[in-house]
Amino acid sequence: MNLSLIIVTFAALATPLLLARLKISTLPTAVAEIAVGIILGKSLLNIVKTGVFLNFLATLGVILLIFLSGMEIDFSLFKKGNQPQTPLAKKQAAQANNYSPLKLAIQAYGAVIISAIGLALLFKWSGLYQNFWLAAILFATIALGVVIAALKEKELLNNRFGQTLLLIAVLGEVIPMLALTAFASIYAGHAQHLWLILLLFIAAAFLFRRFQAFFDFFQKINKATTQLDIRMAFFIILTLVLLAEEVGAENILGAFVAGIVIKLLEPEESTREKLDAIGYGFLIPIFFITTGVKLDLPALLHDRQVLILIPLFFLAFIFSKALIFFVLRRFFKQANALAGSLLSATTITLVLAVLQVAEEVHAISTRQSGAFLIAAILTCLVGPLIFNKLFVTEAEDTKKIQVHFIGANLLTVSAAKQLDHWYNIHLYTDREDNYQTYNSEIKVTLLPQLTADFLIKHEVFDTDILVLGYADYQLNYQLALAAKKYGVQRVITRFESRDIMNDLDAKLSVAGIEYFNPTDVNVSILRSLIESPSTLEILTANKSRIFEVIVHNRRFVRKQIKDLPFIDQVTISQIFRNHQPISPHGNTRLELNDHIIFTGKSTDVPAIRAEIEKMNE
């Protein structure tokens, strides 16, 4: 038995190394580990024997696997969010055709449930597989981990398409999990105790509320020799797993709920990394490998019925997700809708858990279980491969920043001409002389008036950044407030009031409007030149200038500055996170929506900006 454990742990080490050596990136690690288990087990070499200790570790592995699946759920996707309050936000929402990833995912998964029930009925009617409810649960499962891995590889987790597929996969794990609990209780003759499962969720809510207040404190006093976050995580896991078993539910439901509780506590990324290390680094590979060890392929493949069931179950897994295509194609390209439906057809994690529970309550035979497992493995081979082949980029998020200038003069025209091609520039003026002067240098639109209603009607306020450049500070003040009320994200205005009795500048600050006084700016630059002689060179150099980018690409989230692919081309001087400045160091990790201030060559910046501000398209 000790030798079997050593072989299994070595196989867990060697499998990802072998995949890397052979450059196999499309095969899920779980499938590879099951395949290694098949080679080592009774199907081929028969050198690994499962026993009490190995089975115990495998059980811990499946518990931790389901726990980490619960932690994968991004609950922010389920929030409807604040309804658009500004006219611009309402207009943009209407232009987006009221698209909602959650709404679309519910529709898609509703179609999956209908298909799964229909296919289960077809199997029961044909006599090929009689257990209708178990078949329906299995056909409705989706491998959340496989879907997340595929979306991460394509950098799609942050865009509409990726969020929709992620939510479909979440539903494909949560709903079958709950259905499995009800099925197991009824099949085992404990239907009258189903209401006790509510106690599990009550306990989860209690643990969440009890630890929520102390979690920040735990993080502050946490250290290597205590690892309080991990101790708390395992306390919650074991508490809910044992409670689930006591109330007649399955231990995996308790593990899943524990994962949700820890996720809602919003732990540090380091906590998640440590839990991943324990799970995927040790226990979970043992579960997958022992699953393959127990599989007797020669016996299965000599059974005529199993040979018939394997392709039929495989097709059922595929066709149960086919209706997703018709839901997705209303908003996405046809190729992507097909790719998304095939990726959603992948299933392995929950299938293993369902089959394990079904065998424990004697709801399925070993050979039928083997047929379902082989069919599930095939979906993981086919789904991601076809997804990678079919998916094409949908240009929806990577777009130029709209900047509208109101006022055509030497200041605004000069600034507009120096902005690089990442910005889409429009200049507006109501003065005929300025229009005649500057229209030959840069495109200027002549407006008959500058009232807020007129500017809204003619979509001048429909922009990401509005710059008000008139010398008339009263006009700038009124238009700035109107633009902010309309919903313009950033409003920058020239403001040169010399009346010390008014408080208009304070009102601008309260409204979130950025303002500047050209005279004050010039004085500040002159002072900086005296104090820091290199300032002028930085500000006026054509080759090297100061730039700012915002982190939108999730590929850079939690990445250390020293590991950025373009770090040798730029010098990062400041990072603003939630409006607070951070002094950057080599080991500083970036977060989503960080504002990075850096100096670099103008020729290098467009590529850097396109990459770091890319919305995972």
Coordinates of C-alpha atoms in Angstrom, one line a residue:
M1 CA 0.0 0.0 0.0
N2 CA 2.8 2.4 0.8
L3 CA 4.3 1.6 -2.6
S4 CA 1.0 2.4 -4.3
L5 CA 0.9 5.8 -2.6
I6 CA 4.5 6.6 -3.7
I7 CA 3.6 5.6 -7.3
V8 CA 0.5 7.8 -7.3
T9 CA 2.3 10.8 -5.9
F10 CA 5.1 10.4 -8.4
A11 CA 2.5 10.1 -11.2
A12 CA 0.9 13.3 -10.0
L13 CA 4.3 15.0 -10.3
A14 CA 5.2 13.5 -13.6
T15 CA 1.9 14.0 -15.5
P16 CA 2.1 17.9 -15.9
L17 CA 5.8 17.6 -16.6
L18 CA 5.1 15.1 -19.4
L19 CA 2.3 17.3 -20.8
A20 CA 4.7 20.3 -20.9
R21 CA 7.4 18.2 -22.4
L22 CA 5.1 17.0 -25.2
K23 CA 3.6 20.5 -25.6
I24 CA 0.1 19.3 -25.0
S25 CA -1.9 22.4 -23.9
T26 CA -5.5 21.6 -24.9
L27 CA -5.8 18.4 -22.8
P28 CA -7.2 19.2 -19.3
T29 CA -4.9 18.0 -16.5
A30 CA -7.7 16.1 -14.9
V31 CA -8.2 14.0 -18.0
A32 CA -4.5 13.3 -18.3
E33 CA -4.4 12.2 -14.6
I34 CA -7.3 9.8 -15.1
A35 CA -5.5 8.4 -18.2
V36 CA -2.4 7.9 -16.1
G37 CA -4.5 6.1 -13.5
I38 CA -5.9 3.8 -16.2
I39 CA -2.4 2.9 -17.2
L40 CA -1.2 2.3 -13.6
G41 CA -4.4 0.5 -12.5
K42 CA -6.3 -2.7 -13.3
S43 CA -6.8 -1.7 -16.9
L44 CA -3.1 -2.1 -17.8
L45 CA -0.1 -2.4 -15.5
N46 CA -2.0 -3.1 -12.3
I47 CA 0.8 -1.9 -10.1
V48 CA -1.4 0.5 -7.9
K49 CA -3.8 -1.1 -5.4
T50 CA -6.3 1.1 -3.7
G51 CA -6.8 0.7 0.0
V52 CA -8.2 2.5 3.0
F53 CA -5.6 5.2 3.2
L54 CA -5.5 5.9 -0.6
N55 CA -9.3 6.0 -0.7
F56 CA -9.3 8.4 2.3
L57 CA -6.9 10.8 0.5
A58 CA -9.0 10.5 -2.7
T59 CA -12.2 11.4 -0.7
L60 CA -10.4 14.4 0.7
G61 CA -9.4 15.2 -2.9
V62 CA -12.9 15.3 -4.2
I63 CA -14.1 17.3 -1.2
L64 CA -11.3 19.9 -1.8
L65 CA -12.0 19.9 -5.6
I66 CA -15.7 20.7 -5.0
F67 CA -14.7 23.3 -2.4
L68 CA -12.4 25.0 -4.8
S69 CA -15.2 24.9 -7.4
G70 CA -17.4 26.8 -5.0
M71 CA -14.6 29.4 -4.7
E72 CA -14.6 29.8 -8.5
I73 CA -18.0 31.5 -8.5
D74 CA -17.8 35.2 -9.2
F75 CA -20.8 36.5 -7.4
S76 CA -20.4 40.0 -8.8
L77 CA -21.7 38.5 -12.1
F78 CA -25.0 37.8 -10.4
K79 CA -25.5 41.3 -9.3
K80 CA -27.9 43.3 -11.4
G81 CA -25.9 46.3 -10.5
N82 CA -27.2 49.9 -10.2
Q83 CA -29.7 50.8 -12.8
P84 CA -28.4 53.6 -15.1
Q85 CA -29.0 56.9 -13.3
T86 CA -27.6 59.4 -15.8
P87 CA -29.1 60.1 -19.3
L88 CA -25.8 58.9 -20.9
A89 CA -25.8 55.6 -19.0
K90 CA -29.5 55.0 -19.9
K91 CA -28.7 55.8 -23.6
Q92 CA -25.7 53.4 -23.6
A93 CA -27.9 50.7 -21.9
A94 CA -30.5 51.1 -24.6
Q95 CA -27.8 50.9 -27.3
A96 CA -26.6 47.6 -25.8
N97 CA -30.1 46.1 -26.4
N98 CA -30.4 45.5 -22.7
Y99 CA -27.9 42.8 -22.9
S100 CA -27.3 40.9 -19.6
P101 CA -24.9 38.0 -19.2
L102 CA -26.9 36.7 -16.3
K103 CA -30.2 36.8 -18.2
L104 CA -28.7 35.2 -21.2
A105 CA -27.0 32.5 -19.1
I106 CA -30.3 31.7 -17.4
Q107 CA -32.0 31.3 -20.7
A108 CA -29.2 29.1 -22.0
Y109 CA -29.1 26.9 -19.0
G110 CA -32.9 26.6 -19.0
A111 CA -32.5 25.2 -22.5
V112 CA -29.9 22.7 -21.2
I113 CA -32.3 21.5 -18.5
I114 CA -35.0 20.9 -21.1
S115 CA -32.6 19.1 -23.4
A116 CA -31.2 17.0 -20.5
I117 CA -34.7 15.9 -19.4
G118 CA -35.7 15.1 -23.0
L119 CA -32.5 13.0 -23.6
A120 CA -33.0 11.2 -20.2
L121 CA -36.6 10.3 -21.3
L122 CA -35.3 9.1 -24.6
F123 CA -32.8 6.7 -22.9
K124 CA -35.4 5.4 -20.5
W125 CA -37.9 4.9 -23.4
S126 CA -35.3 3.0 -25.5
G127 CA -34.4 0.8 -22.5
L128 CA -30.7 1.7 -22.9
Y129 CA -30.5 3.4 -19.4
Q130 CA -33.5 3.3 -17.0
N131 CA -32.6 5.7 -14.3
F132 CA -34.2 8.9 -15.7
W133 CA -33.3 11.3 -12.9
L134 CA -29.7 10.3 -12.6
A135 CA -29.3 10.6 -16.4
A136 CA -30.9 14.0 -16.4
I137 CA -28.5 15.3 -13.7
L138 CA -25.5 13.9 -15.5
F139 CA -26.5 15.4 -18.9
A140 CA -27.0 18.8 -17.3
T141 CA -23.5 19.0 -15.7
I142 CA -20.8 21.4 -17.0
A143 CA -17.1 21.3 -16.1
L144 CA -16.7 24.8 -14.5
G145 CA -12.9 24.3 -14.1
V146 CA -12.4 23.3 -17.8
V147 CA -14.5 26.3 -19.0
I148 CA -12.6 28.7 -16.8
A149 CA -9.2 27.3 -18.0
A150 CA -10.3 27.7 -21.7
L151 CA -11.6 31.3 -21.1
K152 CA -8.4 32.3 -19.2
E153 CA -6.3 31.0 -22.1
K154 CA -8.2 33.2 -24.6
E155 CA -8.3 36.1 -22.1
L156 CA -12.1 36.2 -22.2
L157 CA -13.1 36.2 -18.5
N158 CA -13.7 39.9 -18.5
N159 CA -15.8 40.4 -21.6
R160 CA -19.5 39.8 -22.3
F161 CA -19.0 36.5 -24.1
G162 CA -16.7 35.1 -21.5
Q163 CA -18.9 36.2 -18.6
T164 CA -21.9 34.5 -20.3
L165 CA -20.1 31.2 -20.7
L166 CA -18.8 31.4 -17.1
L167 CA -22.3 32.0 -15.7
I168 CA -23.7 29.1 -17.8
A169 CA -20.9 26.8 -16.4
V170 CA -21.7 28.0 -12.8
L171 CA -25.3 27.1 -13.2
G172 CA -24.2 23.8 -14.7
E173 CA -22.4 23.0 -11.5
V174 CA -24.7 24.5 -8.8
I175 CA -28.1 23.2 -10.1
P176 CA -26.9 19.6 -10.7
M177 CA -25.3 19.7 -7.3
L178 CA -28.6 20.5 -5.6
A179 CA -30.4 18.0 -7.7
L180 CA -27.9 15.3 -6.8
T181 CA -28.5 16.0 -3.1
A182 CA -32.3 15.6 -3.6
F183 CA -31.8 12.5 -5.7
A184 CA -29.4 10.7 -3.3
S185 CA -31.7 11.5 -0.3
I186 CA -34.8 10.2 -2.1
Y187 CA -33.0 7.1 -3.6
A188 CA -31.6 6.2 -0.1
G189 CA -35.1 6.5 1.4
H190 CA -34.4 9.7 3.4
A191 CA -36.8 11.9 1.5
Q192 CA -38.6 12.9 4.7
H193 CA -35.4 14.4 6.0
L194 CA -34.8 16.7 2.9
W195 CA -35.9 19.7 4.9
L196 CA -32.9 19.2 7.2
I197 CA -30.6 20.3 4.4
L198 CA -31.8 23.8 5.2
L199 CA -29.8 23.5 8.4
L200 CA -26.7 23.3 6.2
F201 CA -27.3 26.7 4.6
I202 CA -28.3 28.2 8.0
A203 CA -25.0 27.0 9.4
A204 CA -23.2 28.4 6.4
A205 CA -24.9 31.8 6.9
F206 CA -23.9 31.7 10.6
L207 CA -20.3 30.9 9.9
F208 CA -20.1 33.6 7.3
R209 CA -21.5 36.3 9.6
R210 CA -19.5 35.0 12.5
F211 CA -16.2 35.1 10.7
Q212 CA -16.8 38.2 8.5
A213 CA -16.1 40.6 11.3
F214 CA -12.9 38.9 12.2
F215 CA -11.5 38.0 8.8
D216 CA -9.6 41.3 8.3
F217 CA -8.2 40.8 11.8
F218 CA -7.1 37.3 10.9
Q219 CA -5.3 38.7 7.8
K220 CA -3.4 41.3 9.9
I221 CA -2.1 38.8 12.4
N222 CA -1.6 36.0 10.0
K223 CA 2.0 34.7 9.6
A224 CA 3.8 31.7 8.2
T225 CA 3.8 29.8 11.5
T226 CA 0.1 30.2 12.1
Q227 CA -1.6 30.3 8.6
L228 CA -4.9 31.3 10.3
D229 CA -6.6 31.8 7.0
I230 CA -6.0 28.1 6.0
R231 CA -6.9 26.9 9.5
M232 CA -10.2 28.7 9.3
A233 CA -10.9 27.4 5.7
F234 CA -10.4 23.8 6.8
F235 CA -12.5 24.4 9.9
I236 CA -15.4 25.6 7.7
I237 CA -14.9 22.8 5.2
L238 CA -15.0 20.0 7.8
T239 CA -17.8 21.6 9.8
L240 CA -20.1 21.9 6.7
V241 CA -19.0 18.5 5.2
L242 CA -19.8 16.6 8.5
L243 CA -23.1 18.6 9.0
A244 CA -24.1 17.7 5.4
E245 CA -23.6 14.0 6.1
E246 CA -25.5 14.3 9.4
V247 CA -28.6 15.9 7.8
G248 CA -28.7 13.3 5.0
A249 CA -27.0 15.4 2.3
E250 CA -23.8 14.5 0.4
N251 CA -20.5 15.6 1.7
I252 CA -19.7 17.3 -1.6
L253 CA -22.7 19.7 -1.1
G254 CA -21.2 20.7 2.3
A255 CA -17.8 21.2 0.6
F256 CA -19.4 23.3 -2.2
V257 CA -21.2 25.5 0.3
A258 CA -18.0 25.9 2.3
G259 CA -16.3 27.2 -0.9
I260 CA -19.0 29.7 -1.3
V261 CA -18.7 30.9 2.3
I262 CA -14.9 31.4 1.9
K263 CA -15.4 33.2 -1.4
L264 CA -17.9 35.6 0.1
L265 CA -15.4 36.4 2.9
E266 CA -13.2 37.8 0.1
P267 CA -9.8 36.3 1.2
E268 CA -6.5 37.6 0.0
E269 CA -5.1 36.2 -3.2
S270 CA -2.4 34.5 -1.2
T271 CA -5.1 32.5 0.7
R272 CA -6.5 31.2 -2.6
E273 CA -3.1 30.3 -3.8
K274 CA -2.3 28.3 -0.7
L275 CA -5.6 26.4 -0.9
D276 CA -5.0 25.7 -4.6
A277 CA -1.5 24.5 -3.7
I278 CA -2.9 22.0 -1.1
G279 CA -5.7 20.9 -3.5
Y280 CA -4.2 20.8 -6.9
G281 CA -0.7 20.2 -5.6
F282 CA -1.5 17.1 -3.6
L283 CA -5.0 15.8 -2.9
I284 CA -6.9 16.4 -6.1
P285 CA -4.4 14.6 -8.4
I286 CA -4.7 11.6 -6.1
F287 CA -8.5 11.6 -6.6
F288 CA -8.2 11.8 -10.4
I289 CA -5.5 9.1 -10.6
T290 CA -7.3 6.7 -8.3
T291 CA -10.4 7.2 -10.4
G292 CA -8.5 5.9 -13.4
V293 CA -6.9 3.1 -11.3
K294 CA -10.3 1.8 -10.4
L295 CA -11.5 1.8 -14.0
D296 CA -11.4 -1.6 -15.7
L297 CA -11.3 -0.7 -19.4
P298 CA -10.8 -4.3 -20.7
A299 CA -13.9 -5.5 -18.9
L300 CA -15.9 -2.4 -20.1
L301 CA -14.8 -2.7 -23.7
H302 CA -15.7 -6.4 -23.8
D303 CA -19.3 -5.5 -22.8
R304 CA -21.4 -5.0 -25.9
Q305 CA -23.9 -2.7 -24.1
V306 CA -21.1 -0.5 -22.7
L307 CA -19.6 -0.1 -26.3
I308 CA -23.0 1.1 -27.4
L309 CA -23.5 3.4 -24.4
I310 CA -20.2 5.2 -24.6
P311 CA -20.8 7.0 -27.9
L312 CA -24.5 7.5 -27.0
F313 CA -23.7 9.1 -23.7
F314 CA -21.0 11.2 -25.4
L315 CA -23.6 12.5 -28.0
A316 CA -26.1 13.1 -25.2
F317 CA -23.5 15.3 -23.3
I318 CA -23.0 17.2 -26.6
F319 CA -26.7 17.5 -27.6
S320 CA -27.9 18.5 -24.2
K321 CA -25.9 21.7 -24.6
A322 CA -26.9 22.2 -28.3
L323 CA -29.6 24.7 -27.6
I324 CA -27.1 27.1 -26.1
F325 CA -26.0 27.8 -29.6
F326 CA -29.4 29.3 -30.5
V327 CA -29.4 31.5 -27.4
L328 CA -25.8 32.8 -27.9
R329 CA -26.0 33.5 -31.6
R330 CA -28.5 36.3 -31.0
F331 CA -25.7 38.4 -29.5
F332 CA -22.5 36.9 -30.8
K333 CA -21.0 35.6 -34.0
Q334 CA -22.3 32.3 -35.2
A335 CA -18.8 30.7 -34.9
N336 CA -18.5 31.8 -31.4
A337 CA -22.0 30.7 -30.5
L338 CA -21.1 27.2 -31.7
A339 CA -17.7 27.3 -29.9
G340 CA -19.4 28.3 -26.7
S341 CA -22.0 25.5 -26.9
L342 CA -19.3 22.9 -27.5
L343 CA -17.1 24.3 -24.6
S344 CA -20.2 24.1 -22.4
A345 CA -20.6 20.4 -23.3
T346 CA -17.4 19.5 -21.5
T347 CA -18.1 17.7 -18.2
I348 CA -15.8 15.8 -15.8
T349 CA -15.6 17.2 -12.3
L350 CA -19.2 16.9 -11.2
V351 CA -19.7 13.7 -13.2
L352 CA -17.1 12.0 -11.1
A353 CA -18.8 13.2 -7.9
V354 CA -22.3 12.2 -9.2
L355 CA -21.1 8.7 -10.2
Q356 CA -19.3 8.2 -6.9
V357 CA -22.6 9.1 -5.0
A358 CA -24.7 7.0 -7.4
E359 CA -22.5 3.9 -6.8
E360 CA -22.7 4.4 -3.0
V361 CA -26.5 4.4 -3.1
H362 CA -26.5 1.5 -5.7
A363 CA -28.2 3.7 -8.3
I364 CA -25.9 2.7 -11.1
S365 CA -23.8 -0.3 -12.1
T366 CA -20.0 -0.3 -12.4
R367 CA -20.1 -0.7 -16.1
Q368 CA -22.7 2.0 -16.6
S369 CA -20.6 4.3 -14.5
G370 CA -17.6 3.5 -16.6
A371 CA -19.5 4.3 -19.8
F372 CA -20.5 7.7 -18.4
L373 CA -17.0 8.4 -17.2
I374 CA -15.4 7.6 -20.6
A375 CA -18.0 9.7 -22.4
A376 CA -17.3 12.6 -20.1
I377 CA -13.5 12.3 -20.7
L378 CA -14.2 12.4 -24.5
T379 CA -16.1 15.7 -24.1
C380 CA -13.0 17.2 -22.4
L381 CA -10.9 16.1 -25.3
V382 CA -13.2 17.4 -28.0
G383 CA -14.8 20.6 -26.4
P384 CA -11.7 22.7 -25.7
L385 CA -10.0 21.7 -28.9
I386 CA -12.9 22.7 -31.1
F387 CA -13.5 25.9 -29.0
N388 CA -9.9 27.0 -29.7
K389 CA -10.3 26.3 -33.4
L390 CA -13.7 28.1 -33.8
F391 CA -13.4 31.1 -31.6
V392 CA -12.8 34.5 -33.4
T393 CA -12.4 37.8 -31.7
E394 CA -15.4 40.1 -31.5
A395 CA -14.3 43.7 -31.4
E396 CA -16.5 45.1 -28.7
D397 CA -14.3 46.3 -25.9
T398 CA -11.0 47.3 -27.5
K399 CA -11.8 50.7 -28.8
K400 CA -10.3 54.2 -29.0
I401 CA -11.0 56.6 -26.1
Q402 CA -13.4 59.3 -27.2
V403 CA -12.1 62.9 -26.4
H404 CA -14.3 65.9 -27.2
F405 CA -12.9 69.4 -26.9
I406 CA -15.2 72.4 -26.6
G407 CA -13.3 75.4 -27.7
A408 CA -10.9 75.7 -30.5
N409 CA -7.9 77.8 -29.5
L410 CA -4.1 77.5 -29.4
L411 CA -4.3 75.5 -26.1
T412 CA -6.9 72.9 -27.1
V413 CA -5.7 72.5 -30.7
S414 CA -2.1 72.0 -29.7
A415 CA -3.0 69.4 -27.1
A416 CA -5.3 67.6 -29.5
K417 CA -2.6 67.4 -32.1
Q418 CA -0.2 65.8 -29.7
L419 CA -2.5 63.0 -28.5
D420 CA -1.5 59.7 -30.1
H421 CA -3.7 57.5 -32.3
W422 CA -5.2 55.7 -29.3
Y423 CA -7.6 58.6 -28.9
N424 CA -10.5 59.6 -31.1
I425 CA -10.5 63.4 -31.1
H426 CA -13.3 65.8 -31.9
L427 CA -13.1 69.6 -31.6
Y428 CA -16.2 71.9 -31.4
T429 CA -16.4 75.7 -31.4
D430 CA -19.2 78.3 -31.8
R431 CA -16.8 81.0 -33.0
E432 CA -16.5 81.5 -36.8
D433 CA -13.0 83.2 -36.5
N434 CA -11.5 80.3 -34.6
Y435 CA -13.1 77.8 -36.9
Q436 CA -11.5 79.5 -39.9
T437 CA -8.1 79.7 -38.2
Y438 CA -7.8 76.1 -37.0
N439 CA -9.9 74.0 -39.3
S440 CA -7.0 73.7 -41.7
E441 CA -4.8 72.2 -39.0
I442 CA -7.3 69.8 -37.4
K443 CA -10.9 69.0 -38.1
V444 CA -13.2 71.3 -36.2
T445 CA -17.0 71.3 -36.1
L446 CA -18.7 74.7 -36.0
L447 CA -21.8 74.8 -33.7
P448 CA -24.5 77.5 -33.8
Q449 CA -24.8 77.6 -30.0
L450 CA -23.3 76.1 -26.8
T451 CA -26.3 75.4 -24.6
A452 CA -26.3 72.1 -22.7
D453 CA -29.5 70.9 -24.4
F454 CA -28.1 71.6 -27.8
L455 CA -24.9 69.7 -27.0
I456 CA -26.8 66.7 -25.6
K457 CA -29.1 66.6 -28.7
H458 CA -26.1 66.6 -31.0
E459 CA -24.2 64.0 -29.0
V460 CA -21.3 66.3 -28.1
F461 CA -21.6 65.0 -24.5
D462 CA -21.5 61.3 -25.7
T463 CA -17.8 60.9 -25.0
D464 CA -15.4 59.3 -22.5
I465 CA -13.5 62.6 -21.8
L466 CA -14.8 66.1 -22.3
V467 CA -12.4 69.0 -22.3
L468 CA -13.8 72.5 -21.9
G469 CA -11.1 75.0 -23.1
Y470 CA -12.8 78.4 -23.3
A471 CA -11.3 81.3 -21.4
D472 CA -14.9 82.1 -20.2
Y473 CA -14.8 80.3 -16.8
Q474 CA -18.6 80.8 -16.2
L475 CA -19.4 79.0 -19.5
N476 CA -17.0 76.2 -18.7
Y477 CA -18.5 75.9 -15.2
Q478 CA -22.1 75.6 -16.4
L479 CA -21.2 73.1 -19.2
A480 CA -19.0 71.1 -16.9
L481 CA -21.8 70.6 -14.4
A482 CA -24.3 69.8 -17.2
A483 CA -21.9 67.2 -18.7
K484 CA -21.3 65.5 -15.4
K485 CA -25.0 65.4 -14.7
Y486 CA -25.5 63.8 -18.2
G487 CA -23.0 61.1 -17.3
V488 CA -19.7 61.9 -18.9
Q489 CA -17.1 59.9 -17.0
R490 CA -14.3 62.5 -17.0
V491 CA -14.8 66.3 -17.4
I492 CA -11.7 68.5 -17.6
T493 CA -12.3 72.2 -17.6
R494 CA -10.2 75.4 -17.9
F495 CA -11.0 77.6 -14.8
E496 CA -9.5 81.0 -14.3
S497 CA -11.7 82.8 -11.8
R498 CA -10.0 85.6 -10.0
D499 CA -13.0 86.3 -7.7
I500 CA -11.8 85.1 -4.3
M501 CA -15.4 85.4 -3.0
N502 CA -16.9 82.7 -5.1
D503 CA -16.6 79.0 -4.4
L504 CA -17.1 77.6 -7.9
D505 CA -13.8 75.7 -7.8
A506 CA -15.0 73.9 -4.7
K507 CA -18.2 73.0 -6.4
L508 CA -16.3 71.6 -9.3
S509 CA -14.3 69.4 -7.0
V510 CA -17.4 68.1 -5.2
A511 CA -19.0 67.3 -8.6
G512 CA -15.9 65.2 -9.5
I513 CA -14.8 67.6 -12.3
E514 CA -11.1 68.1 -13.0
Y515 CA -10.0 71.7 -13.5
F516 CA -6.8 73.7 -14.3
N517 CA -5.6 77.2 -14.5
P518 CA -3.1 77.7 -17.3
T519 CA -1.3 80.5 -15.3
D520 CA -1.0 78.2 -12.3
V521 CA 0.2 75.4 -14.4
N522 CA 2.9 77.5 -16.0
V523 CA 4.1 78.8 -12.6
S524 CA 4.2 75.2 -11.3
I525 CA 6.3 74.1 -14.3
L526 CA 8.7 77.1 -13.8
R527 CA 9.1 76.2 -10.1
S528 CA 9.7 72.5 -11.1
L529 CA 12.3 73.6 -13.6
I530 CA 14.2 75.4 -10.9
E531 CA 13.9 72.5 -8.4
S532 CA 14.2 69.7 -11.0
P533 CA 16.1 70.8 -14.1
S534 CA 15.1 67.6 -16.0
T535 CA 11.4 68.4 -15.8
L536 CA 11.4 70.3 -19.1
E537 CA 13.1 67.5 -20.9
I538 CA 10.5 65.0 -19.7
L539 CA 7.6 67.2 -20.6
T540 CA 8.7 68.4 -24.0
A541 CA 10.8 65.5 -25.3
N542 CA 9.4 64.0 -28.5
K543 CA 10.8 60.6 -27.9
S544 CA 10.1 60.1 -24.2
R545 CA 7.1 61.5 -22.4
I546 CA 4.8 60.9 -19.5
F547 CA 1.9 58.6 -20.1
E548 CA -1.0 57.0 -18.1
V549 CA -2.6 53.6 -18.8
I550 CA -5.4 51.8 -16.9
V551 CA -5.2 48.1 -16.2
H552 CA -8.2 46.4 -17.9
N553 CA -6.6 43.2 -19.1
R554 CA -7.0 40.5 -16.4
R555 CA -3.8 38.9 -17.7
F556 CA -1.9 41.5 -15.8
V557 CA -3.9 41.3 -12.5
R558 CA -1.7 40.2 -9.6
K559 CA 1.4 40.3 -11.9
Q560 CA 4.5 41.8 -10.3
I561 CA 5.9 44.9 -12.0
K562 CA 9.3 43.3 -12.5
D563 CA 7.6 40.6 -14.5
L564 CA 5.8 42.9 -17.0
P565 CA 6.8 42.1 -20.6
F566 CA 7.5 45.7 -21.4
I567 CA 9.1 46.8 -18.1
D568 CA 12.5 47.4 -19.9
Q569 CA 10.8 49.9 -22.2
V570 CA 9.3 52.2 -19.5
T571 CA 9.9 53.7 -16.1
I572 CA 6.9 53.4 -13.8
S573 CA 6.8 56.4 -11.4
Q574 CA 3.4 56.1 -9.7
I575 CA 0.3 53.9 -9.4
F576 CA -3.1 55.2 -8.4
R577 CA -5.4 52.6 -6.9
N578 CA -8.9 53.7 -5.8
H579 CA -7.6 57.3 -6.1
Q580 CA -4.8 56.6 -3.6
P581 CA -1.1 56.8 -4.7
I582 CA 1.1 53.8 -4.4
S583 CA 4.9 53.9 -4.7
P584 CA 5.8 51.1 -7.1
H585 CA 8.5 48.5 -6.4
G586 CA 9.6 45.5 -8.4
N587 CA 7.4 43.1 -6.4
T588 CA 4.3 45.4 -6.4
R589 CA 1.4 43.5 -7.9
L590 CA -1.1 45.2 -10.3
E591 CA -4.8 45.2 -9.7
L592 CA -7.7 45.7 -12.0
N593 CA -8.4 49.4 -12.8
D594 CA -5.0 50.6 -11.5
H595 CA -3.8 53.8 -13.1
I596 CA -0.1 53.5 -14.1
I597 CA 1.9 56.7 -14.6
F598 CA 5.1 56.0 -16.5
T599 CA 7.6 57.6 -18.9
G600 CA 8.6 55.9 -22.2
K601 CA 9.1 56.4 -25.8
S602 CA 6.1 57.6 -27.8
T603 CA 6.7 54.9 -30.4
D604 CA 6.4 52.2 -27.7
V605 CA 3.3 53.4 -25.9
P606 CA 0.6 52.4 -28.4
A607 CA 1.5 48.8 -28.2
I608 CA 1.8 48.9 -24.4
R609 CA -1.6 50.7 -24.1
A610 CA -3.3 48.3 -26.5
E611 CA -2.1 45.3 -24.4
I612 CA -2.7 46.5 -20.9
E613 CA -6.0 48.3 -21.6
K614 CA -7.3 45.4 -23.6
M615 CA -10.6 44.2 -22.2
N616 CA -9.6 40.6 -22.5
E617 CA -10.8 40.4 -26.1

